[in-house]
Structures are given as structure tokens and as C-alpha cells.
Coordinates of C-alpha atoms in Angstrom, one line a residue:
M1 CA 0.0 -0.3 0.0
N2 CA 1.4 3.0 -0.9
N3 CA 0.8 7.1 -1.1
T4 CA 1.4 9.2 -4.5
S5 CA -0.4 12.4 -3.4
F6 CA 1.2 13.5 -0.1
I7 CA 4.6 14.4 -2.2
P8 CA 3.7 15.0 -5.9
G9 CA 6.7 12.9 -7.7
L10 CA 7.4 10.2 -4.8
S11 CA 5.9 7.1 -3.7
I12 CA 5.2 6.3 -0.2
E13 CA 5.1 2.9 1.4
M14 CA 2.5 2.9 4.3
G15 CA 3.8 -0.7 5.0
A16 CA 6.8 -2.5 4.4
E17 CA 9.9 -0.2 2.9
F18 CA 12.6 -1.8 2.6
M19 CA 14.3 -5.3 1.0
H20 CA 17.0 -7.0 3.0
G21 CA 19.2 -9.0 1.5
E22 CA 21.4 -9.3 -1.8
N23 CA 20.6 -13.2 -2.3
T24 CA 16.8 -13.3 -2.3
T25 CA 13.5 -14.1 -4.3
L26 CA 12.4 -10.4 -4.9
T27 CA 16.2 -9.4 -5.9
R28 CA 16.0 -12.5 -8.2
L29 CA 12.6 -11.1 -9.4
A30 CA 14.0 -7.6 -9.6
E31 CA 16.5 -8.8 -12.0
E32 CA 13.9 -10.8 -14.5
Y33 CA 11.1 -8.4 -14.5
N34 CA 13.7 -5.3 -14.6
I35 CA 12.4 -3.6 -11.8
G36 CA 14.8 -0.8 -10.5
L37 CA 16.1 -1.0 -6.7
R38 CA 18.2 1.3 -5.1
E39 CA 20.4 0.4 -2.9
I40 CA 20.9 1.8 0.2
F41 CA 22.5 1.6 4.1
T42 CA 20.2 0.4 6.9
W43 CA 20.9 2.0 10.1
A44 CA 18.7 -0.4 12.7
Q45 CA 19.5 -4.0 12.3
G46 CA 19.6 -7.4 14.1
D47 CA 23.3 -8.2 12.8
G48 CA 25.1 -5.0 14.7
G49 CA 24.8 -3.3 10.9
P50 CA 26.5 -2.9 7.9
T51 CA 30.6 -2.5 8.2
E52 CA 30.9 -0.4 5.1
P53 CA 28.8 2.6 3.5
A54 CA 26.5 1.8 0.9
P55 CA 27.9 2.3 -2.9
D56 CA 26.3 6.1 -2.9
G57 CA 28.6 6.5 0.5
G58 CA 25.2 6.8 2.3
I59 CA 25.7 5.4 5.9
G60 CA 23.5 5.3 9.3
Y61 CA 23.6 7.8 12.4
Y62 CA 22.8 7.1 16.0
Y63 CA 22.1 10.1 18.4
I64 CA 22.2 9.5 22.1
G65 CA 19.5 11.8 23.2
D66 CA 20.4 12.1 27.1
Q67 CA 24.4 12.7 26.0
K68 CA 23.3 15.0 23.0
R69 CA 25.8 13.0 20.8
M70 CA 25.5 11.8 17.5
L71 CA 27.7 9.1 16.3
K72 CA 28.4 7.6 12.6
Y73 CA 27.9 4.0 11.8
D74 CA 31.6 3.7 12.2
D75 CA 32.5 5.7 15.3
E76 CA 35.1 4.4 17.5
D77 CA 33.2 5.6 21.0
E78 CA 33.8 2.5 23.4
E79 CA 30.5 2.1 24.6
F80 CA 29.2 2.1 21.0
L81 CA 31.3 -0.7 20.0
K82 CA 30.9 -3.1 22.8
F83 CA 27.2 -2.8 21.5
N84 CA 27.4 -3.3 17.9
L85 CA 30.2 -6.6 19.0
S86 CA 28.1 -7.8 21.4
V87 CA 24.9 -8.0 18.2
A88 CA 27.4 -9.3 15.7
E89 CA 28.1 -12.2 17.9
L90 CA 25.2 -13.6 18.1
S91 CA 25.9 -14.8 14.9
D92 CA 29.2 -16.6 16.2
L93 CA 27.3 -18.4 19.4
E94 CA 27.5 -22.3 18.8
N95 CA 24.9 -25.0 20.6
I96 CA 21.9 -22.7 20.3
D97 CA 19.7 -25.8 21.0
E98 CA 21.2 -25.7 24.4
I99 CA 20.2 -22.1 25.1
P100 CA 16.5 -22.7 27.0
P101 CA 13.8 -21.3 25.1
E102 CA 12.4 -19.4 28.1
K103 CA 15.8 -17.2 28.0
S104 CA 15.0 -13.5 26.4
M105 CA 17.4 -11.2 24.8
R106 CA 17.0 -9.3 28.0
D107 CA 19.3 -11.7 29.4
Y108 CA 21.4 -11.3 26.9
F109 CA 21.2 -7.6 26.3
N110 CA 20.7 -6.2 29.8
E111 CA 13.0 -7.0 26.1
D112 CA 10.9 -10.0 25.8
I113 CA 12.4 -11.2 22.7
S114 CA 13.8 -14.9 22.1
L115 CA 17.9 -15.2 22.3
R116 CA 17.3 -18.7 21.1
T117 CA 15.7 -17.7 17.8
T118 CA 17.3 -14.5 17.7
C119 CA 20.9 -16.4 17.2
R120 CA 19.2 -19.2 14.7
Y121 CA 17.9 -15.8 12.8
E122 CA 21.3 -14.2 12.9
K123 CA 23.1 -17.6 11.6
Q124 CA 20.2 -17.5 8.3
W125 CA 20.3 -14.4 7.9
I126 CA 24.5 -14.1 6.9
E127 CA 24.5 -17.9 5.5
L128 CA 21.3 -17.4 3.2
E129 CA 21.0 -14.1 2.3
D130 CA 23.7 -12.3 1.8
E131 CA 24.9 -8.5 2.3
G132 CA 22.7 -5.9 0.9
D133 CA 19.3 -3.5 1.5
F134 CA 17.4 -1.7 -0.8
R135 CA 14.7 0.3 -1.8
V136 CA 12.4 -0.7 -4.7
V137 CA 11.7 2.0 -7.4
P138 CA 9.6 3.7 -6.9
S139 CA 7.7 1.0 -4.4
F140 CA 6.5 -2.6 -3.8
M141 CA 3.8 -1.7 -5.6
R142 CA 5.8 -3.2 -9.0
F143 CA 5.6 -6.4 -7.4
V144 CA 1.9 -6.3 -5.9
E145 CA 1.0 -5.5 -9.4
H146 CA 3.2 -8.6 -10.6
F147 CA 1.7 -10.9 -8.4
A148 CA -2.0 -9.9 -9.1
E149 CA -1.8 -10.4 -12.6
G150 CA -4.5 -12.5 -13.5
V151 CA -6.0 -13.0 -9.8
T152 CA -9.4 -11.8 -8.7
T153 CA -9.0 -9.7 -5.9
R154 CA -11.9 -8.8 -3.5
F155 CA -11.1 -5.6 -0.7
K156 CA -13.1 -4.8 2.6
W157 CA -14.3 -8.6 2.9
P158 CA -12.6 -9.6 6.1
V159 CA -13.2 -13.1 7.0
A160 CA -15.1 -13.8 9.9
K161 CA -15.8 -17.7 9.7
V162 CA -14.3 -21.0 7.8
D163 CA -16.1 -23.7 7.8
Y164 CA -14.5 -27.0 6.5
S165 CA -16.7 -29.7 8.1
Q166 CA -18.1 -30.8 4.2
S167 CA -15.5 -32.7 2.6
D168 CA -16.3 -31.6 -0.4
R169 CA -16.4 -27.9 -0.2
I170 CA -14.9 -24.6 2.5
L171 CA -17.3 -22.0 3.4
L172 CA -15.7 -18.8 4.6
T173 CA -18.5 -16.1 5.9
S174 CA -17.2 -12.7 6.1
T175 CA -18.0 -10.4 9.1
S176 CA -21.0 -9.1 7.1
G177 CA -22.2 -12.1 6.5
K178 CA -21.4 -12.7 2.7
Q179 CA -20.0 -16.2 1.9
L180 CA -17.9 -17.8 -0.5
S181 CA -16.8 -21.4 -1.4
C182 CA -13.7 -23.2 -2.3
R183 CA -12.3 -26.7 -2.8
T184 CA -8.9 -25.5 -1.1
L185 CA -7.9 -22.1 1.1
V186 CA -4.3 -20.6 2.0
V187 CA -4.5 -18.2 5.5
T188 CA -2.2 -15.6 5.1
V189 CA -3.5 -13.3 7.8
S190 CA -1.3 -12.0 10.4
T191 CA -0.8 -13.8 13.5
A192 CA -2.6 -11.1 15.0
V193 CA -5.8 -11.7 13.1
F194 CA -5.5 -15.3 12.9
S195 CA -7.7 -15.9 16.3
K196 CA -10.3 -13.6 15.2
I197 CA -11.2 -16.2 12.4
T198 CA -13.4 -18.9 14.0
Y199 CA -12.5 -22.4 12.5
T200 CA -15.1 -25.5 12.5
P201 CA -13.9 -28.0 13.3
S202 CA -11.7 -26.2 15.4
L203 CA -8.1 -26.5 14.5
P204 CA -5.8 -28.6 16.2
Q205 CA -4.2 -27.8 19.0
K206 CA -0.5 -27.5 18.4
K207 CA -1.3 -24.9 15.7
I208 CA -2.8 -22.8 18.5
D209 CA -0.5 -23.1 20.3
A210 CA 2.3 -22.0 17.7
V211 CA 0.2 -18.9 16.9
G212 CA 0.3 -17.7 20.7
S213 CA 3.8 -18.2 20.9
F214 CA 4.2 -14.9 18.2
D215 CA 3.0 -11.6 19.2
M216 CA 2.6 -8.3 17.5
R217 CA 2.4 -4.5 18.5
R218 CA 1.4 -1.6 17.0
A219 CA 3.7 0.5 14.3
G220 CA 3.4 3.7 12.7
K221 CA 4.7 6.5 10.4
V222 CA 4.7 10.4 11.3
L223 CA 6.0 12.1 7.6
L224 CA 7.2 15.1 7.4
H225 CA 7.4 16.8 4.1
M226 CA 10.4 18.7 3.5
S227 CA 11.5 21.4 0.7
G228 CA 15.0 21.7 1.7
R229 CA 17.8 19.1 3.5
F230 CA 19.2 20.3 6.7
W231 CA 21.0 16.8 7.3
P232 CA 24.1 15.4 6.2
E233 CA 24.0 14.6 2.9
N234 CA 25.3 10.7 3.1
A235 CA 22.3 10.4 6.0
H236 CA 20.2 7.5 5.0
G237 CA 18.7 6.9 8.7
V238 CA 19.0 7.6 12.2
V239 CA 18.6 5.9 15.3
C240 CA 17.9 7.3 18.4
S241 CA 17.9 6.9 22.2
D242 CA 16.0 8.7 25.1
C243 CA 13.9 10.7 21.8
F244 CA 10.7 11.0 20.9
L245 CA 10.9 8.8 18.1
P246 CA 13.4 5.9 18.0
E247 CA 13.9 5.9 14.3
F248 CA 13.9 8.5 11.3
W249 CA 15.3 7.6 7.6
F250 CA 15.0 10.1 4.6
N251 CA 13.5 10.2 0.7
S252 CA 13.6 12.4 -2.2
T253 CA 11.9 12.6 -4.9
E254 CA 15.4 12.4 -6.3
G255 CA 15.8 9.1 -4.6
I256 CA 18.1 8.2 -1.8
G257 CA 20.5 5.4 -2.4
H258 CA 22.5 3.4 -5.4
L259 CA 20.5 2.9 -8.3
R260 CA 20.7 0.1 -9.8
P261 CA 18.5 -0.1 -13.0
N262 CA 18.1 -3.4 -14.0
G263 CA 17.0 -2.7 -17.2
D264 CA 14.1 -0.6 -16.1
K265 CA 12.5 2.0 -18.4
L266 CA 10.9 3.8 -15.7
C267 CA 14.4 4.5 -13.8
A268 CA 15.7 6.1 -17.2
E269 CA 12.7 8.2 -17.0
Q270 CA 13.4 9.4 -13.6
E271 CA 17.1 10.0 -14.5
T272 CA 15.6 11.9 -17.7
S273 CA 13.2 14.3 -15.6
K274 CA 15.5 15.0 -12.4
F275 CA 17.3 17.4 -15.0
V276 CA 14.5 18.9 -16.3
D277 CA 12.1 19.1 -13.3
S278 CA 12.0 21.7 -10.4
E279 CA 14.1 21.3 -7.0
A280 CA 13.7 18.3 -5.5
Q281 CA 11.6 18.0 -2.1
Y282 CA 12.3 15.5 0.7
L283 CA 10.5 12.9 3.0
I284 CA 11.2 12.1 6.5
T285 CA 9.8 9.2 8.1
G286 CA 9.6 8.6 12.3
F287 CA 9.0 5.0 13.2
A288 CA 7.8 3.6 15.9
G289 CA 6.8 0.7 17.5
A290 CA 5.4 -1.5 20.1
L291 CA 5.7 0.7 23.6
Y292 CA 6.6 4.0 21.7
A293 CA 4.0 3.7 19.2
E294 CA 1.4 3.0 22.0
R295 CA 1.9 6.2 23.2
F296 CA 0.8 7.9 20.1
V297 CA -2.9 6.2 20.1
D298 CA -4.7 9.1 22.2
M299 CA -2.5 11.9 20.8
E300 CA -3.9 14.7 18.4
H301 CA -1.6 14.2 15.2
D302 CA -0.6 17.8 15.8
Q303 CA 1.4 17.2 19.0
I304 CA 3.1 14.2 17.2
I305 CA 4.0 16.2 14.5
E306 CA 5.4 18.8 16.8
G307 CA 7.2 16.4 19.0
F308 CA 8.9 15.2 16.1
L309 CA 10.0 18.5 15.1
D310 CA 11.1 19.2 18.1
Q311 CA 13.3 16.2 18.1
L312 CA 14.6 17.6 14.6
D313 CA 15.5 20.7 16.2
M314 CA 17.5 18.6 18.9
I315 CA 19.5 16.9 17.0
Y316 CA 20.2 19.4 13.8
G317 CA 19.7 22.6 15.6
T318 CA 17.2 25.5 14.6
V319 CA 17.8 28.4 11.8
D320 CA 18.7 31.0 14.7
E321 CA 20.9 27.8 16.4
P322 CA 22.1 25.3 14.1
S323 CA 24.5 22.3 15.7
P324 CA 26.4 19.6 14.0
A325 CA 25.1 17.7 15.7
H326 CA 9.2 -5.1 13.8
K327 CA 5.7 -9.6 14.8
Y328 CA 8.3 -11.1 17.2
F329 CA 9.0 -14.7 18.8
V330 CA 8.6 -14.4 22.4
K331 CA 10.6 -16.1 24.9
G332 CA 9.5 -20.1 25.5
Q333 CA 8.2 -20.3 21.9
S334 CA 9.0 -23.9 20.8
D335 CA 11.7 -24.2 17.8
S336 CA 9.2 -26.0 15.9
A337 CA 6.4 -22.7 16.7
S338 CA 6.7 -22.0 12.1
Y339 CA 6.6 -25.1 11.3
D340 CA 3.4 -26.0 12.6
L341 CA 1.8 -22.8 11.9
A342 CA 2.6 -23.7 8.2
A343 CA 1.3 -27.4 8.9
P344 CA -1.8 -28.1 6.6
V345 CA -5.5 -29.0 8.1
D346 CA -7.2 -31.5 6.5
D347 CA -4.5 -31.0 3.2
R348 CA -7.3 -28.6 2.1
I349 CA -6.2 -25.5 4.4
F350 CA -2.7 -24.3 4.2
F351 CA -1.1 -21.6 5.6
A352 CA 1.7 -18.9 4.4
G353 CA 2.8 -15.7 5.4
E354 CA 6.0 -14.2 7.7
A355 CA 5.2 -16.5 10.7
T356 CA 5.2 -19.6 8.7
A357 CA 8.4 -19.5 6.8
F358 CA 10.1 -22.3 9.3
E359 CA 12.9 -22.6 6.3
Q360 CA 14.2 -19.2 6.9
P361 CA 14.3 -16.3 8.7
G362 CA 10.4 -14.8 9.0
M363 CA 10.8 -11.1 9.4
S364 CA 11.0 -9.3 5.7
V365 CA 8.5 -9.5 2.3
H366 CA 10.7 -11.5 0.4
A367 CA 10.2 -14.6 3.7
A368 CA 6.7 -14.0 3.1
V369 CA 6.7 -13.9 -0.7
D370 CA 8.7 -17.7 -0.6
T371 CA 5.9 -19.2 1.4
G372 CA 2.9 -18.0 -0.4
A373 CA 5.2 -20.0 -3.0
R374 CA 5.2 -22.6 -1.2
A375 CA 0.9 -22.7 0.1
S376 CA 0.7 -22.4 -3.9
T377 CA 2.6 -25.3 -4.5
Q378 CA 0.8 -27.5 -1.8
V379 CA -2.5 -26.2 -3.2
A380 CA -2.1 -27.4 -6.8
H381 CA -1.0 -30.7 -5.7
A382 CA -3.9 -30.9 -3.2
L383 CA -6.4 -29.8 -6.1
Q384 CA -4.7 -32.9 -8.2
Q385 CA -6.2 -35.2 -5.5
L386 CA -9.2 -33.7 -5.2

């Protein structure tokens, strides 16, 4: 889902915005179908982050709010180095299966996030996906449109009930009482929505337990349109401590990051138009999740914007006084939770989505896409048997 009206000439992602990993289904699809990408430096990463700037020289910055200090990604500050090395060392831990499932990341980093699963994901990120982070030109809608081609799509049809008690059909009932029937079904809803759907007969207890072992919290973006740039040109994003918003990043109508056109005609058109259009316009995206996002539920929009602007003033200064300056797996989760969630029911109901990605870390768009491919293969096989 994206917005193209907030800043003319810029497509803004309302949800997922970045592709992680050089060697994934999506990067290969981008090459095959001539979809342009921009390689960026991602400032918030579970493995301690990149060790080199992006190809365009872009980097991440880290602002320590209580000290009013801004650090570059490779700053040699002793505490900063200690933190980054501690995260990076997760991928080197051996005997992961010996880590108690109830041991949390709080025990390792002085959050209620599973240390055992984190370590396993760290290794898989490095071994399976390779370095590299990207934005799609102009947005993920390029992939959405590709996958939607030839598919009948219905919007505003939330499912309330799934009845698979009859052997010859599965009956879906929407929240408004409308119904559809099918022979096979793929469930791709988030774990937060999953438990709101009633199944007849009930799903296996192992699957219900698997759903319960994932948690999802609120998340939101705060968008600011700027006509000029007051931050370092090489800044791709900033992580903040002791601030109103924990992170923010930048984009512009001219694009941020190294362009990888992949033979995309759209990229060629955009590069040509840069020299004839008006001055570049900029987007600053503030991001908040979990407890940070909970604070904003009852807050007026103007108050949120003012809080973000005050934070930017504190970090970068004002005109008068310039200055230089994501679903998670809870502790105790079974190693087989994603596998149990992905397991078919009655060989007619199949499951896809990030949380079912037992084959790889399920915290990315490409992981969700891969589970969809798996489910489509299962459906095709099931239909041959019916």
C-alpha cells in the first residue's frame, strides 16, 4: 500500500519499505522483470549493521539523546563499539539448541524477545541472504501488481469464519455475513488477526499454541514533507535513544541510495526528468513500534508532528541556532512454532505469511513471498488429489 499524493513525484510506502538481503526471491525477481532498486545503508539491523557505507556513500547515524551526541555507524566510541560487537557476536554463538527457550534477549542485553530464535535467525541471515538492503523503484507496488496479474481480488472482505466440516467444500463467511466457497484455502493473515477467525471444526491445538507463541504490537509512521535538506547528505537514516521517536530515515523525489536499474525503463525516465523538473522535495519518515507507538494512540496528530519537529531541532539545530549534531517471537517459543503454524489442515487448508517461514528467518517481505510460493505448490498438489 502506497501514497503518491503527499509529495508529488514520490511514492510513499505505508507499510513495509525495505528489501533486506542481496540473494533473495525479490532481488532475483527484480532482475528478471526489470524492476529497478536503490541500494541503501540500513541503520537498524539485528546483526550490528553494515560494516561499509552503501555504494553511494550513504551511512547510518546514531543519536544518544541523554548525551546529545551524534555518532556515525563506524564511530570508535567505546560503549558504541561494545554494543555493536555484542550484537554481531550472536551469529557466532554455538550450541544454540542448548539455550533455554525461556531465556530472553533481556538476559543477553540487559525485551522479551527470544535469544534462542534470535541467534538462529542471525546465522540464517548471514548464510542465506547475503549483505545488501534496497528500496524498490518507485515502491513495492511493482511486485504487488506483478503477483496480482490475472488474479481476482476482493477488498473490504474480512473473513470471520472458516467452515471445513464438509469434505467437498470450504465455506468462508465475512464479518458482514457474505459467503464464498472453495475447495482449498490458503490462510495468510497476520498472527494478530489469526485468532479472530473461527474455524469449524477447531484447528489442531498445536497450531493454536504456535499462533500464541508470536506477538505483534502497534507500529506507525510519521511523515514530514521538506522542501530542503538540513541533515548530512550521506545520512540514510538515524537511530535515536531517549527521544520522541526511536528512528527516522530520508527519501527524496530524486531518490536516495545507489541506483541499480536492472534495465528498468522507469528508472531511465526518472533519471532524465531529474534535470528538467523543479527542485528536489524531501521526505522524513519517523517510525515507532511497540511501546513507542502505544503512546501515540490517544495523542493529537499535531502533537505528534510537533514532538517529531522538536526532536529534529534538538538533533540538527534550528535556523537561529544550528548544531552539527518489527511481529516478534516471544521467549519460550517452541523451535517448531513456525513449522506447526505452516502445517496443512485436512490437506485442504494451507498457511502462509512471515510467521510460517520455518525454512528461513520470517521477518522480511521476501520470506512472506516464499511462503506464498510454498502454499501455491501445496494447493496445486491438493487440487490434483480432489
